[in-house]
Amino acid sequence: MSVPPATHDVSVNPPLLDASGLSKTFGIIEVLKDISLTVRAGEVHAIIGENGAGKSTLMKILAGNHSPTRGEMKIDGQPVSFSGPVDAENHGIVLVHQEILLAPDLTVAQNIYLGREIGKGIAVDDRAMNEGAAKAIRDLGADIDPNAIVSRLSIAQRQLVQIARVLLVPHRIVIFDEPTASLTPHETEALLKVIQDIRAKGVGVLYISHRLPEVKEIADRVTVLRDGRLVASHETSELQPADMARLMVGRDVAKLYPDRHAMEAREPVLQVAGFDVPGYARDASFTLNKGEILGFAGLIGAGRTELMEGLVGLRPAKGSVTFRGRAVNFTDVHSSLKAGVAYLSEDRKGKGLLLTKDLRTNLTLASLGKFIRGLQIDRKREADALDKAIQDFDIRTGTKNILAGQLSGGNQQKLLLAKMMMLDPQVVIIDEPTRGIDIGNKEQIYKFIAALAQEGRSIIVVSSEMPELIGICDRIHVMREGRIVGEVTGEHMNENEIVQLATGVKSGVGEAA
Amino acid sequence: MSAATTEIAKAPKTSKDWDMAAIAPFVALALLLVLGYFANPNFVSVANLTNVITRSAFIAIVALGATYVISSGGLDLSVGAMVAFVASLMILFMNTGAVADPMLMLLTAMLVALVLGAACGLANGLITTVGKIEPFIATLGMMGIYRGLTTWLSQGGSITVRDRELQQLYRPVYFGDVFGMPIPIIVIFVTAAIAAFVLYRTRYGRHVIAVGSNEEVARYSGISVKKVRTIAYVIQGLCVAVAVIIYVPRLGSTSATTGILWELQAITAVVVGGTALRGGVGRVWGTLCGAFILEIVGNIMLLSNFVSEYLIGAIQGAIIIIAMLVQRTLMRK
Amino acid sequence: MSAATTEIAKAPKTSKDWDMAAIAPFVALALLLVLGYFANPNFVSVANLTNVITRSAFIAIVALGATYVISSGGLDLSVGAMVAFVASLMILFMNTGAVADPMLMLLTAMLVALVLGAACGLANGLITTVGKIEPFIATLGMMGIYRGLTTWLSQGGSITVRDRELQQLYRPVYFGDVFGMPIPIIVIFVTAAIAAFVLYRTRYGRHVIAVGSNEEVARYSGISVKKVRTIAYVIQGLCVAVAVIIYVPRLGSTSATTGILWELQAITAVVVGGTALRGGVGRVWGTLCGAFILEIVGNIMLLSNFVSEYLIGAIQGAIIIIAMLVQRTLMRK
Amino acid sequence: WAQEEKKVTIGVSIPAADHGWTAGVVFHAERVAKLLMAEHKGLNVIVKTSADPASQANAVQDLAVQGIDALVILPTDPDQLVSAIQQVKDDGKFVALVDRAPSVNDNTIRDLYVAGNNPALGEVAGKYIAETTPEAEVVIIRGLPIPIDQQRQDGFDKGIEGSKVKVLDRQYGNWSRDDAFRVMQDYLTKYPKIDVVWCQDDDMAVGVLEAIEQAKRTDIQYVVGGAGSKDMIKRVMDGDKIMPVDVLYPPAMVATAMQLTAGGFYDQVPVSGNYILDATLVTKDNAKDFYFPDSPF
Ligand SMILES: Nc1ncnc2c1ncn2[C@@H]1O[C@H](COP(=O)(O)OP(=O)(O)OP(=O)(O)O)[C@@H](O)[C@H]1O
Ligand SMILES: Nc1ncnc2c1ncn2[C@@H]1O[C@H](COP(=O)(O)OP(=O)(O)OP(=O)(O)O)[C@@H](O)[C@H]1O
Ligand SMILES: [Mg+2]
Ligand SMILES: [Mg+2]
């Protein structure tokens, strides 16, 4: 990638923030244990760790969202304790949250200036704010209408708005909690440039990401958390991504992508022809074979999500769909699930899991029919199913009696996977399977996907991460502006080919292959 | 989506909190019983307590239905008017004398009430789900319709069971008892037990909670949100019908003013019982407790002679607010 | 060649949707005016329309306040009772004769009403925000309290302005006009203009929408959610006071039944006007439109000869539902 | 002397003060309760108000629990309270029924019946209008859709029977000043000529008069109210053209029933049977007999 590595030595710069002995307990669970950490001016300090390692919790403490159970923080050598996020902001510490925190009914500009509106007399100066917002977004290399209502934006766009909002606050330390999880390479690159710019101004940056090459590229220093403990902290130059992965997971992650057996006969399971999702996708045609993993690549807004949602009956759509030799028309999810086609949403929190309910309720929600004995739900069997799912999918949690929303992101994804697999579907459509997921978990999820294919199920993976598509898929369809513009297979399966198709530089190549 | 992500922050930190929320209404009830004793020792007499619980039957049973509607994320403001409407039609049916045998007539009339209740509930449900109108407004409109139709049926007057014999046969359904236990109390507890079973132990009940806590997640899990909500309204209608079935024998007559404000009382009972108005949580036994609390507050006020009758409404309002404050305080612990 | 360029193309679809939601109530109003003309040509006479708009003043002004409360994510069921309470106290104050000069007395009394309204709003606000009670229940309780106190103040009867001279001086505030424009209509539009300015153009208004849209986000943005909501209730209280100020000169008296069910009418006006009950959207002019629609529906019904007086309530309910359906259909286009 | 020692509890159940007339009822019940208790040392009078039939049924039960010897009840809706009253009666208590009678109104349900005369209230008004302005075009504002309102309407129709009085319209004003104002405004829009308004209640007359005054209409000759509120009686007394008469329906009837009931216990005069108070037509001549400036109504 194009961002140059840091050339100057920042380790001699004065520390802006000095945290020592930070611990945090929720109820009886100790999430952070004795963490000490320094952020220097002009330094990009990456924090990596598995899902649930406590990265976000640590960042929330530094930004005043949580108060630590133990430990202390110093800014410029002066001890501080924050009464809340606004207090931290006044000290110059700002946080880009992992979750999207925007008011859905307000416009982009209104959100960006929320709580610090520009005034003109007693009125607000919307013109000035629109201009400011447009500039802030342009600075991120994006193009979003400042007058657009946030609820109408895609997740990626919201993420950019959120970053723009935070960067407008006067800051000395900026914390990014997985800012790139839902961004495409293009946008990621623009963001990394912005980070280089702000660090050049002497701002300290704390950076969390599961994308280790990105970390290698941008960070001066890498700190690794595991199970709430700080296990290592090194100059980035001393580490390769593979070392980082090892430190995170505590074992070697030599091979991220599982081996795939070559497919024998091509037996079509799902045939889609001339499929339209009005407003999002036009004239989509493709075939999914038994035991195959089919990838869908494309830029954000290419309409992949909508195409899949249309296919399973979540959106109004029309076209011909043949499933296992029979023409089907899924008008609602119930019918597609029953037929054996399951869709896992990219929006885990909003559409995948009931965050305020426990794991058991979530696990069996889509497949309650299997747990009915007589008139009622057999809770014993539900509990057994949960035990089994925790085992099979390696869902890591201190206790089984927590709410789904209290699981870390990766574990939520595994729970969602487990929930849908309870239905024993023949076709599984997974949208962004590893968004925001650590490398260890990724490896496991890829293994599950491969195993599913091995069992003879057919998988569609929609992803914005090209390496993962290339790593696990047999074939990849590329979408652009609502259309399937090409297919890549075999030796054509490389990033260059996909990017060219996705951006329209090249069209139709490999379709015959 | 951002609404959902932030929800977690509000969620209880531990399961202990939930338990407190469940217990709080019962604590409030206990406190009220003590208060009642001091206001007037007659209060704790079996006769009085039986009276009070018996007459809380209407609100309690209607509120059981409201628990379903509310925990599925809906609201029904039409129930009071629906009581008047269904009761009027039931009496009119009895007055037709369509069935000769009184006993059979009574049973048929009850069936008619149940069918009517379910139909009214269905209408409410379809308007909010298929018509996609905010439940508050949709059911407010239906309230106007049911009440207007009742006024029209009664031609501005009241509708009374004409057949004395039938009325005498029917009376025990409200005034009678089984082994000393008044029938309405039995009906309350049987209805509540069924409601609790369906909500807590069946697939449909699980779906109600899922739809109420996050509609999208429910939809993506293959649950038909519209169907689940509509059925919740039908259940509400059936509960209204059950309330009507024990209401009619009590006064033997209805008018356009029957059941006025019962919707607000039912919703209050549900909320005082610990069910959140935003949906996703349903507490059947809490609702019962809430209904008892409401009735007992009125009863204490009547039995004690301290309060000017002009102020009863004010004190009642104050007690509800205090009860909710107590509940919140307990939950924060 | 950025990813964002493809998204822009779809953006316009977005703003159109919103415009329809804003326009829908006005379309409904226009349809109603046409309907009214066919029901009775007198309907469109200036005299009749002036009458109708003038008497919609109370609900319209109360509903403007409700727009704030609702778009900040709250609800206030106590406004009807609050009208009765504030009006009663205002008249009682006028009857004390504390100020000798009638004109000065009148102005002082108006000030008293505004202070009382604000105080009642503050009480509601604090109970829901600091007391953390669901607004539905908290304000239902307050409704009981305000109405109970009014009944007590009036000893069940009515409270009337005793000083004839004062009453005569005050009358024009309801019955008078400026260049042919009735004063209540002027008050409606001035209040609405202020309400629109504050909601759309000031920092506070922005915060109201943010709080209603997502409380958590507002909090992270350094907005005091409690303060914003409490102030919304105070604004509601002030609007109630303004309504009282033009209500009292009309009949010069109040009773415990003054303003009954106004809260439901105000909320209906707000929702018919396009404001969502879940909060985060506020449409000041839509609310006004909603209030006019409600009053006009009643007016048409009285002027036409088709509807039995028994059925008026039913038709009114049906029209509200149909209006909402029309609105939904328009918005989906 | 010995009789004065006798401990007696009288329960009085009346509607809540929801408009002027019921406020008058509450006022008189309270007033006489105090009077009677001062008069008889052993007497305890408990007055309870209720907003609707269901809660009044509850109130009656609650009074029974407190151990009453007699019940004086003015039911919100008699048919709906028959059962509750019957229970008290069946327990052998003395029952005095006031104002509103159920369809079955005999000794099986009550000992004493004191009532105004709802049909007569309508009839007197109707007769007056038929005699004074035989060809009048009348608009009517009704109360709430409950039976007593229906009785008054029927009485009115009987009163104008045979005359050329024409009823243009009847709409509900819910015994509320504000609603009556609204209905009257619309009547004025709808009918270019109205001779007489009958609104059967003095509370509603307040709203009607304001609406007429605002419209500056001169075609309306007069308004007939009802019940006899002090303000309207005063107008009649003062010879106000627009309010020439009022029809009496005194809220004090509850006081009469209470006094009769107490009398039964202490004066040993057997009381039972029907006491129907006339729906007297109040005119300028007799108005001062019915003017009580202290009443809230
Ligand atoms: N409010 C809470 N109550 C209880 N436990 C919590 C709470 N918030 C977080 N946790 C737990 O704390 C642990 C750390 O969570 P955190 O969100 O900090 O992880 P993370 O390192 O950011 O993971 P990810 O990479 O998935 O974002 C997890 O086990 C999580 O379940
Ligand atoms: N609720 C909505 N209303 C209107 N437009 C929407 C809505 N949700 C998403 N969009 C728009 O639809 C387009 C496609 O959405 P989306 O980003 O989900 O596509 P995608 O190809 O699945 O990309 P990715 O999943 O990588 O984000 C985007 O332009 C987005 O802004
Ligand atoms: Mg995290
Ligand atoms: Mg997508």
JSON list of N, CA and C in Angstrom, two decimals, chain B residues 82-101:
[
{"chain": "B", "resi": 82, "resn": "MET", "atom": "N", "xyz": [-63.89, -1.66, 23.71]},
{"chain": "B", "resi": 82, "resn": "MET", "atom": "CA", "xyz": [-64.17, -3.00, 23.21]},
{"chain": "B", "resi": 82, "resn": "MET", "atom": "C", "xyz": [-65.01, -3.78, 24.22]},
{"chain": "B", "resi": 83, "resn": "VAL", "atom": "N", "xyz": [-64.72, -3.58, 25.51]},
{"chain": "B", "resi": 83, "resn": "VAL", "atom": "CA", "xyz": [-65.53, -4.22, 26.55]},
{"chain": "B", "resi": 83, "resn": "VAL", "atom": "C", "xyz": [-66.99, -3.80, 26.37]},
{"chain": "B", "resi": 84, "resn": "ALA", "atom": "N", "xyz": [-67.21, -2.49, 26.22]},
{"chain": "B", "resi": 84, "resn": "ALA", "atom": "CA", "xyz": [-68.58, -2.00, 26.07]},
{"chain": "B", "resi": 84, "resn": "ALA", "atom": "C", "xyz": [-69.25, -2.60, 24.84]},
{"chain": "B", "resi": 85, "resn": "PHE", "atom": "N", "xyz": [-68.49, -2.64, 23.75]},
{"chain": "B", "resi": 85, "resn": "PHE", "atom": "CA", "xyz": [-69.04, -3.10, 22.48]},
{"chain": "B", "resi": 85, "resn": "PHE", "atom": "C", "xyz": [-69.39, -4.59, 22.53]},
{"chain": "B", "resi": 86, "resn": "VAL", "atom": "N", "xyz": [-68.43, -5.39, 22.98]},
{"chain": "B", "resi": 86, "resn": "VAL", "atom": "CA", "xyz": [-68.66, -6.83, 23.04]},
{"chain": "B", "resi": 86, "resn": "VAL", "atom": "C", "xyz": [-69.77, -7.16, 24.03]},
{"chain": "B", "resi": 87, "resn": "ALA", "atom": "N", "xyz": [-69.75, -6.48, 25.18]},
{"chain": "B", "resi": 87, "resn": "ALA", "atom": "CA", "xyz": [-70.79, -6.74, 26.18]},
{"chain": "B", "resi": 87, "resn": "ALA", "atom": "C", "xyz": [-72.17, -6.39, 25.63]},
{"chain": "B", "resi": 88, "resn": "SER", "atom": "N", "xyz": [-72.25, -5.26, 24.93]},
{"chain": "B", "resi": 88, "resn": "SER", "atom": "CA", "xyz": [-73.54, -4.85, 24.36]},
{"chain": "B", "resi": 88, "resn": "SER", "atom": "C", "xyz": [-74.05, -5.89, 23.37]},
{"chain": "B", "resi": 89, "resn": "LEU", "atom": "N", "xyz": [-73.16, -6.31, 22.48]},
{"chain": "B", "resi": 89, "resn": "LEU", "atom": "CA", "xyz": [-73.59, -7.30, 21.49]},
{"chain": "B", "resi": 89, "resn": "LEU", "atom": "C", "xyz": [-73.98, -8.61, 22.16]},
{"chain": "B", "resi": 90, "resn": "MET", "atom": "N", "xyz": [-73.24, -8.97, 23.20]},
{"chain": "B", "resi": 90, "resn": "MET", "atom": "CA", "xyz": [-73.56, -10.22, 23.90]},
{"chain": "B", "resi": 90, "resn": "MET", "atom": "C", "xyz": [-74.96, -10.14, 24.51]},
{"chain": "B", "resi": 91, "resn": "ILE", "atom": "N", "xyz": [-75.26, -9.02, 25.16]},
{"chain": "B", "resi": 91, "resn": "ILE", "atom": "CA", "xyz": [-76.58, -8.88, 25.77]},
{"chain": "B", "resi": 91, "resn": "ILE", "atom": "C", "xyz": [-77.66, -8.85, 24.69]},
{"chain": "B", "resi": 92, "resn": "LEU", "atom": "N", "xyz": [-77.37, -8.11, 23.61]},
{"chain": "B", "resi": 92, "resn": "LEU", "atom": "CA", "xyz": [-78.36, -8.07, 22.53]},
{"chain": "B", "resi": 92, "resn": "LEU", "atom": "C", "xyz": [-78.63, -9.47, 22.00]},
{"chain": "B", "resi": 93, "resn": "PHE", "atom": "N", "xyz": [-77.55, -10.25, 21.91]},
{"chain": "B", "resi": 93, "resn": "PHE", "atom": "CA", "xyz": [-77.74, -11.62, 21.45]},
{"chain": "B", "resi": 93, "resn": "PHE", "atom": "C", "xyz": [-78.62, -12.41, 22.43]},
{"chain": "B", "resi": 94, "resn": "MET", "atom": "N", "xyz": [-78.34, -12.24, 23.71]},
{"chain": "B", "resi": 94, "resn": "MET", "atom": "CA", "xyz": [-79.16, -12.94, 24.70]},
{"chain": "B", "resi": 94, "resn": "MET", "atom": "C", "xyz": [-80.62, -12.51, 24.61]},
{"chain": "B", "resi": 95, "resn": "ASN", "atom": "N", "xyz": [-80.81, -11.24, 24.30]},
{"chain": "B", "resi": 95, "resn": "ASN", "atom": "CA", "xyz": [-82.18, -10.73, 24.21]},
{"chain": "B", "resi": 95, "resn": "ASN", "atom": "C", "xyz": [-82.93, -11.20, 22.96]},
{"chain": "B", "resi": 96, "resn": "THR", "atom": "N", "xyz": [-82.18, -11.68, 21.97]},
{"chain": "B", "resi": 96, "resn": "THR", "atom": "CA", "xyz": [-82.89, -12.18, 20.79]},
{"chain": "B", "resi": 96, "resn": "THR", "atom": "C", "xyz": [-83.67, -13.44, 21.11]},
{"chain": "B", "resi": 97, "resn": "GLY", "atom": "N", "xyz": [-83.20, -14.16, 22.13]},
{"chain": "B", "resi": 97, "resn": "GLY", "atom": "CA", "xyz": [-83.85, -15.43, 22.47]},
{"chain": "B", "resi": 97, "resn": "GLY", "atom": "C", "xyz": [-83.67, -16.47, 21.38]},
{"chain": "B", "resi": 98, "resn": "ALA", "atom": "N", "xyz": [-82.57, -16.37, 20.65]},
{"chain": "B", "resi": 98, "resn": "ALA", "atom": "CA", "xyz": [-82.33, -17.28, 19.53]},
{"chain": "B", "resi": 98, "resn": "ALA", "atom": "C", "xyz": [-82.26, -18.73, 19.97]},
{"chain": "B", "resi": 99, "resn": "VAL", "atom": "N", "xyz": [-81.77, -18.93, 21.18]},
{"chain": "B", "resi": 99, "resn": "VAL", "atom": "CA", "xyz": [-81.70, -20.29, 21.71]},
{"chain": "B", "resi": 99, "resn": "VAL", "atom": "C", "xyz": [-82.69, -20.41, 22.85]},
{"chain": "B", "resi": 100, "resn": "ALA", "atom": "N", "xyz": [-83.50, -21.44, 22.81]},
{"chain": "B", "resi": 100, "resn": "ALA", "atom": "CA", "xyz": [-84.60, -21.54, 23.77]},
{"chain": "B", "resi": 100, "resn": "ALA", "atom": "C", "xyz": [-84.11, -21.91, 25.17]},
{"chain": "B", "resi": 101, "resn": "ASP", "atom": "N", "xyz": [-83.30, -22.97, 25.23]},
{"chain": "B", "resi": 101, "resn": "ASP", "atom": "CA", "xyz": [-82.85, -23.44, 26.54]},
{"chain": "B", "resi": 101, "resn": "ASP", "atom": "C", "xyz": [-81.94, -22.41, 27.19]}
]
